[in-house]
PDB file of C-alpha atoms in Angstrom:
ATOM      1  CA  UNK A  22      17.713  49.713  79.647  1.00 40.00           C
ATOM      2  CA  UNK A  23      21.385  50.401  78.029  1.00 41.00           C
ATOM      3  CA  UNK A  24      22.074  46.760  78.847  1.00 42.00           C
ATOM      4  CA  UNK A  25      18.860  45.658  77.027  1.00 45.00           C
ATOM      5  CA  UNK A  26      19.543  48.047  73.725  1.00 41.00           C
ATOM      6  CA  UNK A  27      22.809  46.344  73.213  1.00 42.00           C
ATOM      7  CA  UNK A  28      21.935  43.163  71.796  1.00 42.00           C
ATOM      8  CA  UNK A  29      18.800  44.527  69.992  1.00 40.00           C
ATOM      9  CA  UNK A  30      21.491  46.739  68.203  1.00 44.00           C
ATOM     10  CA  UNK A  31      24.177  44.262  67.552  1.00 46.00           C
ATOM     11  CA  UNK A  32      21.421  41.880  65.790  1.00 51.00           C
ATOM     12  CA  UNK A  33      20.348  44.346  63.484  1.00 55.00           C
ATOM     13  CA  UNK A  34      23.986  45.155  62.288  1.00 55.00           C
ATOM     14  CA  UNK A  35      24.880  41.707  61.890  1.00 57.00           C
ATOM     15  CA  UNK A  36      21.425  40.425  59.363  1.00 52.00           C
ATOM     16  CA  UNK A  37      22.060  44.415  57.392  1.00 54.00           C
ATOM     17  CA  UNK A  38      25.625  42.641  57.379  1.00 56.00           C
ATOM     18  CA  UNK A  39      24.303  39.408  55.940  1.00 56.00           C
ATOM     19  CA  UNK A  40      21.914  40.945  53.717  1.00 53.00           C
ATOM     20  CA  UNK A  41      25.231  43.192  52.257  1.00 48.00           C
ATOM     21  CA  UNK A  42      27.061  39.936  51.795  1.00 57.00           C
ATOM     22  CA  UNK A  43      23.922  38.003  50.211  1.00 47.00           C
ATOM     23  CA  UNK A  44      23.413  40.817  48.116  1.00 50.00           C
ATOM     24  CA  UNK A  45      27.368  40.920  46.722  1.00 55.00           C
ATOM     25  CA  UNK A  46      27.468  37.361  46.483  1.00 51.00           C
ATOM     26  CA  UNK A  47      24.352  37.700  44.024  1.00 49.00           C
ATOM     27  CA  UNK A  48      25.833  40.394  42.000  1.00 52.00           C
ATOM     28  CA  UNK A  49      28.825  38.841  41.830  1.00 53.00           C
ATOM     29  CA  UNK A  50      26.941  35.136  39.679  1.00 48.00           C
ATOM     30  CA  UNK A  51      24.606  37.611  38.441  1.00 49.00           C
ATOM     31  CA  UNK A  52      27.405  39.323  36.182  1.00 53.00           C
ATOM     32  CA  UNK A  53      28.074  36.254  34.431  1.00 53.00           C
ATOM     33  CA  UNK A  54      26.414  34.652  31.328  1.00 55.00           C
ATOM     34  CA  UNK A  55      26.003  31.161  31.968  1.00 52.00           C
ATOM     35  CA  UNK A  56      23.737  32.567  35.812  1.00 51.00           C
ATOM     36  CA  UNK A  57      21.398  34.237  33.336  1.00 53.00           C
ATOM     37  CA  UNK A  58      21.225  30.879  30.862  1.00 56.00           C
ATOM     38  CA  UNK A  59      20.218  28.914  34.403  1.00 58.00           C
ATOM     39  CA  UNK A  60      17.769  31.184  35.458  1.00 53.00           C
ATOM     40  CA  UNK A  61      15.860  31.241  32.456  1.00 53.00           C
ATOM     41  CA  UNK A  62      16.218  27.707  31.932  1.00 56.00           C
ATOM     42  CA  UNK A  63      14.494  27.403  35.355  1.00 56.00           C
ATOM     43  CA  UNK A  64      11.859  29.484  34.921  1.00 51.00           C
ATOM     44  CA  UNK A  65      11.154  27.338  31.126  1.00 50.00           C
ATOM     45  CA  UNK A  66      11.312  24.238  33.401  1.00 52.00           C
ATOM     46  CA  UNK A  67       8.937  24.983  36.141  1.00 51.00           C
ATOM     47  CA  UNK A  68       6.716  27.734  34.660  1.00 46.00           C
ATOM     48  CA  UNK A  69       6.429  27.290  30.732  1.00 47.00           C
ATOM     49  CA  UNK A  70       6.662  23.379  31.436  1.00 50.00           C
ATOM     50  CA  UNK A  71       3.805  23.531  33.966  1.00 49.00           C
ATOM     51  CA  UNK A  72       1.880  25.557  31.069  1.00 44.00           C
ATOM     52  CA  UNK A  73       1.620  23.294  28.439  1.00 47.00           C
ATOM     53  CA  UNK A  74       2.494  19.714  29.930  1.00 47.00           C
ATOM     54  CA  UNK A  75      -0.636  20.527  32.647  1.00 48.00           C
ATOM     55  CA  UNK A  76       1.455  18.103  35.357  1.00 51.00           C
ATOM     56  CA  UNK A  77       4.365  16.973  34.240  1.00 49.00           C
ATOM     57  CA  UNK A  78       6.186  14.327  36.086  1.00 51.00           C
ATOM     58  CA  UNK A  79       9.514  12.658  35.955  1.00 50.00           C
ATOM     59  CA  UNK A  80      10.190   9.094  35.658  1.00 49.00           C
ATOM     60  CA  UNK A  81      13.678   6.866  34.673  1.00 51.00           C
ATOM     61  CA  UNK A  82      15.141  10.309  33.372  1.00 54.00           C
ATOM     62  CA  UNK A  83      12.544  11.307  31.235  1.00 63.00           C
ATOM     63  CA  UNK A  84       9.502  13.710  31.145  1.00 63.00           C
ATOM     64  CA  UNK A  85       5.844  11.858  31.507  1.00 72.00           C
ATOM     65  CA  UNK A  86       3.139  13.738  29.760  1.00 70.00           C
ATOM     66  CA  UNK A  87      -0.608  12.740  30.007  1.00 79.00           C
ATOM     67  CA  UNK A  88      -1.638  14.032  27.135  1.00 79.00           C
ATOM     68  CA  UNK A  89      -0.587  16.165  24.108  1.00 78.00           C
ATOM     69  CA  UNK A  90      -2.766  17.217  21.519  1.00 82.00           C
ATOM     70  CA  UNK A  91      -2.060  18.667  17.988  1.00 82.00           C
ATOM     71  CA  UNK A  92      -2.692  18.731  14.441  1.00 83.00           C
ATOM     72  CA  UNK A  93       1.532  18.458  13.115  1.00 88.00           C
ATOM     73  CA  UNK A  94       3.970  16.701  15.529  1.00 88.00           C
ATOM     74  CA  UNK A  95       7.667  16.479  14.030  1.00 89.00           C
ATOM     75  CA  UNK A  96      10.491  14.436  15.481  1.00 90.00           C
ATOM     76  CA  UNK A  97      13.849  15.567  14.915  1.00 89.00           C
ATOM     77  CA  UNK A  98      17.397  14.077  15.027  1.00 87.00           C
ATOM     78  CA  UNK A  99      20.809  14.944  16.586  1.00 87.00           C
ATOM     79  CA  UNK A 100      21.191  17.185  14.150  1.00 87.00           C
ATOM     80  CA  UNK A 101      18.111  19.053  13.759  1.00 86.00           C
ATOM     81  CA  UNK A 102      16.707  17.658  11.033  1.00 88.00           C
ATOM     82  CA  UNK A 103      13.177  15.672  10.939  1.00 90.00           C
ATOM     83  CA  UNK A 104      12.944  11.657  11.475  1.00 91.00           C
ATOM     84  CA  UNK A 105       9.273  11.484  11.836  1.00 92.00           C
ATOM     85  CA  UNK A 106       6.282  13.718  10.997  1.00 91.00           C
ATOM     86  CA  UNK A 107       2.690  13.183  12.291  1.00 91.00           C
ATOM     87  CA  UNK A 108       0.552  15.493  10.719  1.00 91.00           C
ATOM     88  CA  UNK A 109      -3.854  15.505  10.053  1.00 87.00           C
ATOM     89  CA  UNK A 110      -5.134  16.421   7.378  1.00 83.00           C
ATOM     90  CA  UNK A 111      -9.265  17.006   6.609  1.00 81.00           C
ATOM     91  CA  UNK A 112      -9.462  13.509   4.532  1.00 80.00           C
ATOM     92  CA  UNK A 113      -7.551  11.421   6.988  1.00 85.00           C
ATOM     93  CA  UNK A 114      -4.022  11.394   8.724  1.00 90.00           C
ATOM     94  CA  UNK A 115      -0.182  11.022   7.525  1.00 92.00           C
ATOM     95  CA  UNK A 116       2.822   9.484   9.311  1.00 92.00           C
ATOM     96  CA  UNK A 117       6.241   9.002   7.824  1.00 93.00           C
ATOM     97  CA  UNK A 118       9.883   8.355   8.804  1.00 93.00           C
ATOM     98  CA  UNK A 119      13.114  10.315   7.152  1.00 92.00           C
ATOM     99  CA  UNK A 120      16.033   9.513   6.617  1.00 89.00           C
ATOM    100  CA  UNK A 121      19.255  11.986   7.000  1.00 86.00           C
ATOM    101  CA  UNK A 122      19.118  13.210   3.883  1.00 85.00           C
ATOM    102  CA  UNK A 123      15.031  14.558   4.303  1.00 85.00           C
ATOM    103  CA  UNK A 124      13.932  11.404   2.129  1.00 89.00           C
ATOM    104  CA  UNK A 125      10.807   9.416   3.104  1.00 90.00           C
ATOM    105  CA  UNK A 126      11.487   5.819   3.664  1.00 92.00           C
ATOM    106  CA  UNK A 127       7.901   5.310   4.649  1.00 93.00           C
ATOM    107  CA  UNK A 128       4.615   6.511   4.996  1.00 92.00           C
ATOM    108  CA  UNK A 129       1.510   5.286   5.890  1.00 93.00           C
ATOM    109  CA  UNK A 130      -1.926   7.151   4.680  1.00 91.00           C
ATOM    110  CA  UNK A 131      -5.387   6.700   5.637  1.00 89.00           C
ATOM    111  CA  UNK A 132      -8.280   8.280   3.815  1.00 83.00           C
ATOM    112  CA  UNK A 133     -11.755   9.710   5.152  1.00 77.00           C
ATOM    113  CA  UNK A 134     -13.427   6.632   3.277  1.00 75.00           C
ATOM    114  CA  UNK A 135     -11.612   4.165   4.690  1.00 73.00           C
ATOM    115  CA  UNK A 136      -8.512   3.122   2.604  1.00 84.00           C
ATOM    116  CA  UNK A 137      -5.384   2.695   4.145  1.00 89.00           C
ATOM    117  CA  UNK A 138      -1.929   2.405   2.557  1.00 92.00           C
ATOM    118  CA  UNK A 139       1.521   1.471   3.590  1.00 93.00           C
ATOM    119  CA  UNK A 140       4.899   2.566   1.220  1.00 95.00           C
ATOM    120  CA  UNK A 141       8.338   1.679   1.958  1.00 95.00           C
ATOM    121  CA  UNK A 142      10.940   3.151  -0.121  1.00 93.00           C
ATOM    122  CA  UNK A 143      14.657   2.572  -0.279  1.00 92.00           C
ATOM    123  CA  UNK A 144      17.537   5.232   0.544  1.00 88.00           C
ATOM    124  CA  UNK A 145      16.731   7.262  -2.566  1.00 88.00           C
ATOM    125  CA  UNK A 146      12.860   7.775  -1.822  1.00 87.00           C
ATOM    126  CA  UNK A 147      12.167   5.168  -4.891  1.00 91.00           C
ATOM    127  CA  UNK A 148       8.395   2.763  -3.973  1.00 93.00           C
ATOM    128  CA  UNK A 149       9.797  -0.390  -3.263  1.00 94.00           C
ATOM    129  CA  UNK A 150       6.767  -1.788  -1.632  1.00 95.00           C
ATOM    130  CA  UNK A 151       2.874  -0.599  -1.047  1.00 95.00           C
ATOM    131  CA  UNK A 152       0.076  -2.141   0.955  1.00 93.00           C
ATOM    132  CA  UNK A 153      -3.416  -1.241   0.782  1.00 91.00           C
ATOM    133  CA  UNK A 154      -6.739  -1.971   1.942  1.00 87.00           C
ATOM    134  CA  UNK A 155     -10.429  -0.416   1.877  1.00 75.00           C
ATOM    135  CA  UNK A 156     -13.848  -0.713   4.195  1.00 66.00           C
ATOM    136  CA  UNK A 157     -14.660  -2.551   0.612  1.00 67.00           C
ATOM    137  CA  UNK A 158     -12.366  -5.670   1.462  1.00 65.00           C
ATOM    138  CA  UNK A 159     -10.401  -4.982  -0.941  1.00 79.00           C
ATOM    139  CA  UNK A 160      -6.872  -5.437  -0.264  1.00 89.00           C
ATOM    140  CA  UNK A 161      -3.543  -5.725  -2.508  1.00 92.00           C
ATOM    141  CA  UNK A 162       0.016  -5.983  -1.903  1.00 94.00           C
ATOM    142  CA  UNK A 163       2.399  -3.823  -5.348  1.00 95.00           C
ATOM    143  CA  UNK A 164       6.424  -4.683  -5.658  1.00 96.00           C
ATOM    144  CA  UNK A 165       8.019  -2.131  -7.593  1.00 96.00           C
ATOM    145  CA  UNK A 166      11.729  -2.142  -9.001  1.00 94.00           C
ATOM    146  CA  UNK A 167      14.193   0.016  -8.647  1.00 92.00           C
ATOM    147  CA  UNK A 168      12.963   2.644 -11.029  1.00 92.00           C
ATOM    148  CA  UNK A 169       9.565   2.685  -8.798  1.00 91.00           C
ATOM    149  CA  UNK A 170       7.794   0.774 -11.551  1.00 94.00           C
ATOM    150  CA  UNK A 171       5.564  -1.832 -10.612  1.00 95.00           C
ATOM    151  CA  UNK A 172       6.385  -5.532 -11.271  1.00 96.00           C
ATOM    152  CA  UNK A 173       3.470  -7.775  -9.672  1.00 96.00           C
ATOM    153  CA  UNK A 174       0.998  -7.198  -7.363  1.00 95.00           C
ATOM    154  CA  UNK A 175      -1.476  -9.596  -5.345  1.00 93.00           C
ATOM    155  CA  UNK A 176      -4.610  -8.291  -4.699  1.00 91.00           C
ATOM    156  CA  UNK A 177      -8.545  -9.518  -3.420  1.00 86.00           C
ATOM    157  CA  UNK A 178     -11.422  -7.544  -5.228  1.00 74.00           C
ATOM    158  CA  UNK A 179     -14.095  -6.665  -3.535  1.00 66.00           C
ATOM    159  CA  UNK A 180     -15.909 -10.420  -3.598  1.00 70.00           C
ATOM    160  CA  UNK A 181     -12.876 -12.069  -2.240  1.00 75.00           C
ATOM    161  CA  UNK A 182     -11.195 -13.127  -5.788  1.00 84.00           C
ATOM    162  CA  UNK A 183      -7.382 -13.189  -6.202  1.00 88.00           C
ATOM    163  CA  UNK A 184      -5.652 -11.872  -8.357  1.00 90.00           C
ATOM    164  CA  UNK A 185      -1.313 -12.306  -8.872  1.00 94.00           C
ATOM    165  CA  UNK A 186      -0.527  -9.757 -11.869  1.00 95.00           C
ATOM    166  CA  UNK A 187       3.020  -9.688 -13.579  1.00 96.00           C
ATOM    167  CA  UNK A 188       3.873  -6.617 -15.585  1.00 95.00           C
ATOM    168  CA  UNK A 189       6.725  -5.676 -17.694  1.00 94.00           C
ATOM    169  CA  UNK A 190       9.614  -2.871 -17.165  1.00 93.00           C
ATOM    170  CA  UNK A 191       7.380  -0.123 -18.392  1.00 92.00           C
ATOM    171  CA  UNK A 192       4.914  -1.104 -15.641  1.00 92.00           C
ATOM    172  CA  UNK A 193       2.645  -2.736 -17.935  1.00 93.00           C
ATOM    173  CA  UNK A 194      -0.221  -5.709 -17.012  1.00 93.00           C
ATOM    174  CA  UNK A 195       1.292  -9.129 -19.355  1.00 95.00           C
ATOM    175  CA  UNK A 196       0.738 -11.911 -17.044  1.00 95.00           C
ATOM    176  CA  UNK A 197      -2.742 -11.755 -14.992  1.00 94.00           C
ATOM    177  CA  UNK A 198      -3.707 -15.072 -12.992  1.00 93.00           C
ATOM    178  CA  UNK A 199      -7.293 -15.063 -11.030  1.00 90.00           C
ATOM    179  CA  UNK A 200      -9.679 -17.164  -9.878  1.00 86.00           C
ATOM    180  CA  UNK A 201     -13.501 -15.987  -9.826  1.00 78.00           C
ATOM    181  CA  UNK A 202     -16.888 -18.113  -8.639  1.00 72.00           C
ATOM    182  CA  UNK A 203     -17.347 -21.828  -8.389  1.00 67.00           C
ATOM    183  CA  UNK A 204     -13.290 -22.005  -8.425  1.00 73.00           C
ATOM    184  CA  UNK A 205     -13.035 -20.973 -12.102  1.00 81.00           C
ATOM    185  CA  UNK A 206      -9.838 -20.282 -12.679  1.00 88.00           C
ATOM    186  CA  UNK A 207      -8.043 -18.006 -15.665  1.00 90.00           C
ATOM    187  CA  UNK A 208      -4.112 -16.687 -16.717  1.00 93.00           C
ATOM    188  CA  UNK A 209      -4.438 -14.072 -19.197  1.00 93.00           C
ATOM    189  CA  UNK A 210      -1.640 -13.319 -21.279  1.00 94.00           C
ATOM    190  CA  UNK A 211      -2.143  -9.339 -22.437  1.00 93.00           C
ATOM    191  CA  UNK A 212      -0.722  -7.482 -25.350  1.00 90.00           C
ATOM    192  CA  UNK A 213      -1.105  -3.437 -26.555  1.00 86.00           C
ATOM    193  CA  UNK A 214      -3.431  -1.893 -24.928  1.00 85.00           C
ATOM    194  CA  UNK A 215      -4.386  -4.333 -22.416  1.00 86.00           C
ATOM    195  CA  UNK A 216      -6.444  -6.365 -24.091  1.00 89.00           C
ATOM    196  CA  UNK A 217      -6.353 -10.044 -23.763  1.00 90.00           C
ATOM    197  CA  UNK A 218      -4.195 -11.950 -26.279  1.00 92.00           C
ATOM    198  CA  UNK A 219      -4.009 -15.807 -24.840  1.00 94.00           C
ATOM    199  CA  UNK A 220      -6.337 -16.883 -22.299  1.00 92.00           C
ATOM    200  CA  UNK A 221      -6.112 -20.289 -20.274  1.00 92.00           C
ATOM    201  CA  UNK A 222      -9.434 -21.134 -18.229  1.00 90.00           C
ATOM    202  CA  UNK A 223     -10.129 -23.792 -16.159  1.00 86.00           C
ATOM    203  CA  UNK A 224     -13.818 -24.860 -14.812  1.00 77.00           C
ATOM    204  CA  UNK A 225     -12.981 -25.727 -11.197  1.00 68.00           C
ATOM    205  CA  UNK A 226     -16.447 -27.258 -10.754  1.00 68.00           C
ATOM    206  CA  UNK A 227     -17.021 -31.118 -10.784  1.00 62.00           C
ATOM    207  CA  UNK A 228     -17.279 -30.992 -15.001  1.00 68.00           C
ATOM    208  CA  UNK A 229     -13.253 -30.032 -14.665  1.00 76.00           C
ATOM    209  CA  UNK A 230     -13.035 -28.423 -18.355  1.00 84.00           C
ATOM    210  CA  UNK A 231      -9.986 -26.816 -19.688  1.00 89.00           C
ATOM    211  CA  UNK A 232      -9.994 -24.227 -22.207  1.00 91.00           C
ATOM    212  CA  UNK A 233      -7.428 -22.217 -24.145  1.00 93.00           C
ATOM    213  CA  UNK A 234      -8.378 -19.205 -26.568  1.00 94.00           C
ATOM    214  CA  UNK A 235      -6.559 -17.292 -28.347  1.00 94.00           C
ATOM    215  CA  UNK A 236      -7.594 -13.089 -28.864  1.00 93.00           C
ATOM    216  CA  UNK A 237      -7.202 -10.414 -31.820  1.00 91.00           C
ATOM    217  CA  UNK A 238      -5.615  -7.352 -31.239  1.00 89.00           C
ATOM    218  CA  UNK A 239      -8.387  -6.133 -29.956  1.00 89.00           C
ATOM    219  CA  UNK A 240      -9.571  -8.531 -27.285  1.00 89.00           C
ATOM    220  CA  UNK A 241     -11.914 -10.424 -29.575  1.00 91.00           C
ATOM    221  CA  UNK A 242     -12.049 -14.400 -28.874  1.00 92.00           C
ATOM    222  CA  UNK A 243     -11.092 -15.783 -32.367  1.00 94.00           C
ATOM    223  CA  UNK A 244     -10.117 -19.707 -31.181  1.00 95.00           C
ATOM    224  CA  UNK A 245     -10.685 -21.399 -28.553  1.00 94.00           C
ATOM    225  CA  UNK A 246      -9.807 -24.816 -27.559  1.00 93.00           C
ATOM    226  CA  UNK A 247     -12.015 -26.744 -25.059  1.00 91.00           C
ATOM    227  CA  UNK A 248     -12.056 -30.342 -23.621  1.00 88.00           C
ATOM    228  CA  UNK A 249     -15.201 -31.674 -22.499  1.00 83.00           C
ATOM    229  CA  UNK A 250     -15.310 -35.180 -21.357  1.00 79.00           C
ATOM    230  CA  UNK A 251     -11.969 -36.193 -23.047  1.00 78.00           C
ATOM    231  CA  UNK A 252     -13.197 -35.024 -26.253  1.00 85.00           C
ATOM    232  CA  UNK A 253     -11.172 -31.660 -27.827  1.00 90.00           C
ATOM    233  CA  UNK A 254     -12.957 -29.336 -29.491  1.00 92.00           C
ATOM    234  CA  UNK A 255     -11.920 -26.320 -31.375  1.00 95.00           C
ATOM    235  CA  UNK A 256     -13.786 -22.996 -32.007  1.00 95.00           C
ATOM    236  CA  UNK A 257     -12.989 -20.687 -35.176  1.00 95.00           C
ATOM    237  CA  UNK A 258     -14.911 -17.430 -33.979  1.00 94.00           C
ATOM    238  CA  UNK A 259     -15.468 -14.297 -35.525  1.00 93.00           C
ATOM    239  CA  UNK A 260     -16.550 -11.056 -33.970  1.00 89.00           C
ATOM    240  CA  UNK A 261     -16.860 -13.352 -30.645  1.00 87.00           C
ATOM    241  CA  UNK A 262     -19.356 -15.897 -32.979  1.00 92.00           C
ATOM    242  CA  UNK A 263     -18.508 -19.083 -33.348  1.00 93.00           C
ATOM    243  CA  UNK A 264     -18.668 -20.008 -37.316  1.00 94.00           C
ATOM    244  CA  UNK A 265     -16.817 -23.194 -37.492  1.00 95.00           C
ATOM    245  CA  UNK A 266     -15.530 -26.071 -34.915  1.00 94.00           C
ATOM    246  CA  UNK A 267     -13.553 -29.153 -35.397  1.00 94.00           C
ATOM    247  CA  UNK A 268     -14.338 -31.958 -32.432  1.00 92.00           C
ATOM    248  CA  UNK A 269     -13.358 -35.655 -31.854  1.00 89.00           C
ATOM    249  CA  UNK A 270     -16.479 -38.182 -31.194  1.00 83.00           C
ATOM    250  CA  UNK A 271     -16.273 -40.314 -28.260  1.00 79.00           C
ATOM    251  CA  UNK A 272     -14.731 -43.314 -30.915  1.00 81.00           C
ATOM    252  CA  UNK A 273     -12.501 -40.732 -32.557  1.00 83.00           C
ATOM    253  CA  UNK A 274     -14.719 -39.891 -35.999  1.00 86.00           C
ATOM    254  CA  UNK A 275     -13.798 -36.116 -36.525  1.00 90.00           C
ATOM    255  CA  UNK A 276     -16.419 -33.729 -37.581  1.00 92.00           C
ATOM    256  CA  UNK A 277     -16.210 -30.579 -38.523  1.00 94.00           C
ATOM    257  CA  UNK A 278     -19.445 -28.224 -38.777  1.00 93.00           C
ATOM    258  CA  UNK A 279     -20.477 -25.399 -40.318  1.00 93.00           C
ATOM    259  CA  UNK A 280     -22.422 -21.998 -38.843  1.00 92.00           C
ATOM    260  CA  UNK A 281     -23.959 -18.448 -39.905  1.00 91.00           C
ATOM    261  CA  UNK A 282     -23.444 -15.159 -38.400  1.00 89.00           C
ATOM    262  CA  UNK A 283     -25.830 -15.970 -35.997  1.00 89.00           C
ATOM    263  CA  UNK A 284     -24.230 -19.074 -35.111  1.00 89.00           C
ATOM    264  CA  UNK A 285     -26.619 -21.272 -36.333  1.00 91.00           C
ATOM    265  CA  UNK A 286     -25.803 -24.712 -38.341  1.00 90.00           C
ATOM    266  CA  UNK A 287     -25.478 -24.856 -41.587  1.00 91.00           C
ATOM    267  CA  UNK A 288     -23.679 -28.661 -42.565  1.00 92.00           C
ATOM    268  CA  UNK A 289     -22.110 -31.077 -40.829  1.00 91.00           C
ATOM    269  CA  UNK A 290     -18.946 -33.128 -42.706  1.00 91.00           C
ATOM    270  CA  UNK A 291     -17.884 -36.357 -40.820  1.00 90.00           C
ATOM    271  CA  UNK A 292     -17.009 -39.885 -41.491  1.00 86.00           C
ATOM    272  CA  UNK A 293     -18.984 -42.963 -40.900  1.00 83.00           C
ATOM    273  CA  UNK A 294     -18.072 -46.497 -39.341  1.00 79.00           C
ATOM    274  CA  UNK A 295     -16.121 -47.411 -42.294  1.00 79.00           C
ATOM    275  CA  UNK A 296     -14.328 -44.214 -42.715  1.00 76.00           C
ATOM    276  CA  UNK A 297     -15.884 -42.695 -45.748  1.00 83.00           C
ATOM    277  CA  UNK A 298     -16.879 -38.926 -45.484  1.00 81.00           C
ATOM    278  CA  UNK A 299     -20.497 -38.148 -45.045  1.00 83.00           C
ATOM    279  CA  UNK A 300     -21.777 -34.779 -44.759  1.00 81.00           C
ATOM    280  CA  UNK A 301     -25.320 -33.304 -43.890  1.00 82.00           C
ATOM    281  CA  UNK A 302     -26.791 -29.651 -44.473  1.00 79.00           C
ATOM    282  CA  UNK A 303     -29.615 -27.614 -42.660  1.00 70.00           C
TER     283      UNK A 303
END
């Protein structure tokens, strides 16, 4: 039996001498700070990771998520300050990219009915460029300077019609060039106010006309100049009426006639074949 005991004896005082030495050793890491950063960076990895990743795997050095959901996401640099920004809002969704310095450089916007619009900006957060478009099918593309005013813009209403606008340094519409049905084509020049002040036309239908009127400072049409099978005509208008108009015959006899307020004909004064001056009156 005593030979028996021995060994049973001698095993026991060599794992409580083991367990002593694991326990030292322990105690020993344990009482230094960067032990206690690895442990708790282990149990972040496998436990807190596990909690909100679900499965997270590994993959060319970098963590695989399935899936993350969220209402604000934020991207940040080297040196802690934001890059990118996704964020939701109730009428659609926003995402943008920083610069250093916390300015946007762009954003992109879509709204709840459907529009959608792109801005870039330069280093100083100043509109350089912005595209838009709408479940309409309306879309436009705006330059701006470098004050962030606009200077032109192309855009398609809502029937497909183009439009090229030119405005001046305080952002202003002077230069407006469109096209509408049947290929009829316009350039409006525009004055204070924006209302028309020069107005080119041309009839893009087989009858090819060209027109050019001329506004007041409200709008109004008070000429207009029209040819119409190779044969000019002018328009003296009033209060958008015509009241008097000069026009070449086909042979070149000139007539000029005559017109109420309600734009009906009064006289006529021409020439005949010989070139004396007739005239005729309602």
């Amino acid at each position: 039996m005593a030979t028996d005991s021995h060994p049973i004896t001698t095993s026991s005082a060599q794992a409580k001498t083991e367990r002593v030495r694991l326990y030292s050793t322990i105690s020993r890491f344990s009482s230094r700070p960067w032990f206690a950063s690895l442990l708790i960076w282990l149990f972040a990895w496998f436990v807190l990771g596990g909690l909100l990743t679900g499965n997270p795997t590994r993959g060319a050095g970098r963590m695989e998520v399935p899936s993350l959901t969220c209402r604000d996401l934020e991207v940040v640099g080297d040196d802690g300050k934001p890059r990118i920004r996704l964020a939701t809002t109730n009428s659609g969704a926003i995402f943008s990219i920083l610069n250093s310095d916390g300015r946007l450089l762009m954003d992109a916007i879509s709204n709840k009915d459907g529009r959608i619009s792109l801005t870039l900006r330069d280093g100083k957060g100043t509109d350089k460029l912005v595209l838009s478009s709408s479940d309409e099918g309306g879309s436009a593309v705006r330059l701006y300077d470098n004050h962030g005013t606009p200077r032109a813009s192309l855009s398609l209403v809502r029937d497909d019609y183009p439009n090229l606008c030119l405005y001046n340094q305080r952002g202003e519409q002077k230069i407006v060039l469109s096209t509408m049905n049947n290929n009829y084509c316009t350039m409006r020049f525009i004055g204070v106010g924006n209302r028309d002040r020069v107005k080119l036309a041309m009839d893009g239908t087989k009858s090819d006309y060209p027109s050019i009127g001329l506004c007041d400072k409200e709008g109004i049409p008070v000429l207009s100049a029209v040819l119409l099978e190779d044969s000019p005509r002018i328009n003296l208008l009033h209060q958008g009426k015509v009241r008097s108009t000069l026009s070449l015959a086909d042979d070149g006899r000139p007539a000029i006639s005559i017109r109420d307020n309600h734009e009906e004909l009064l006289s006529i004064l021409s020439v005949d074949d010989r070139g004396r001056p007739i005239s005729s009156s309602k």
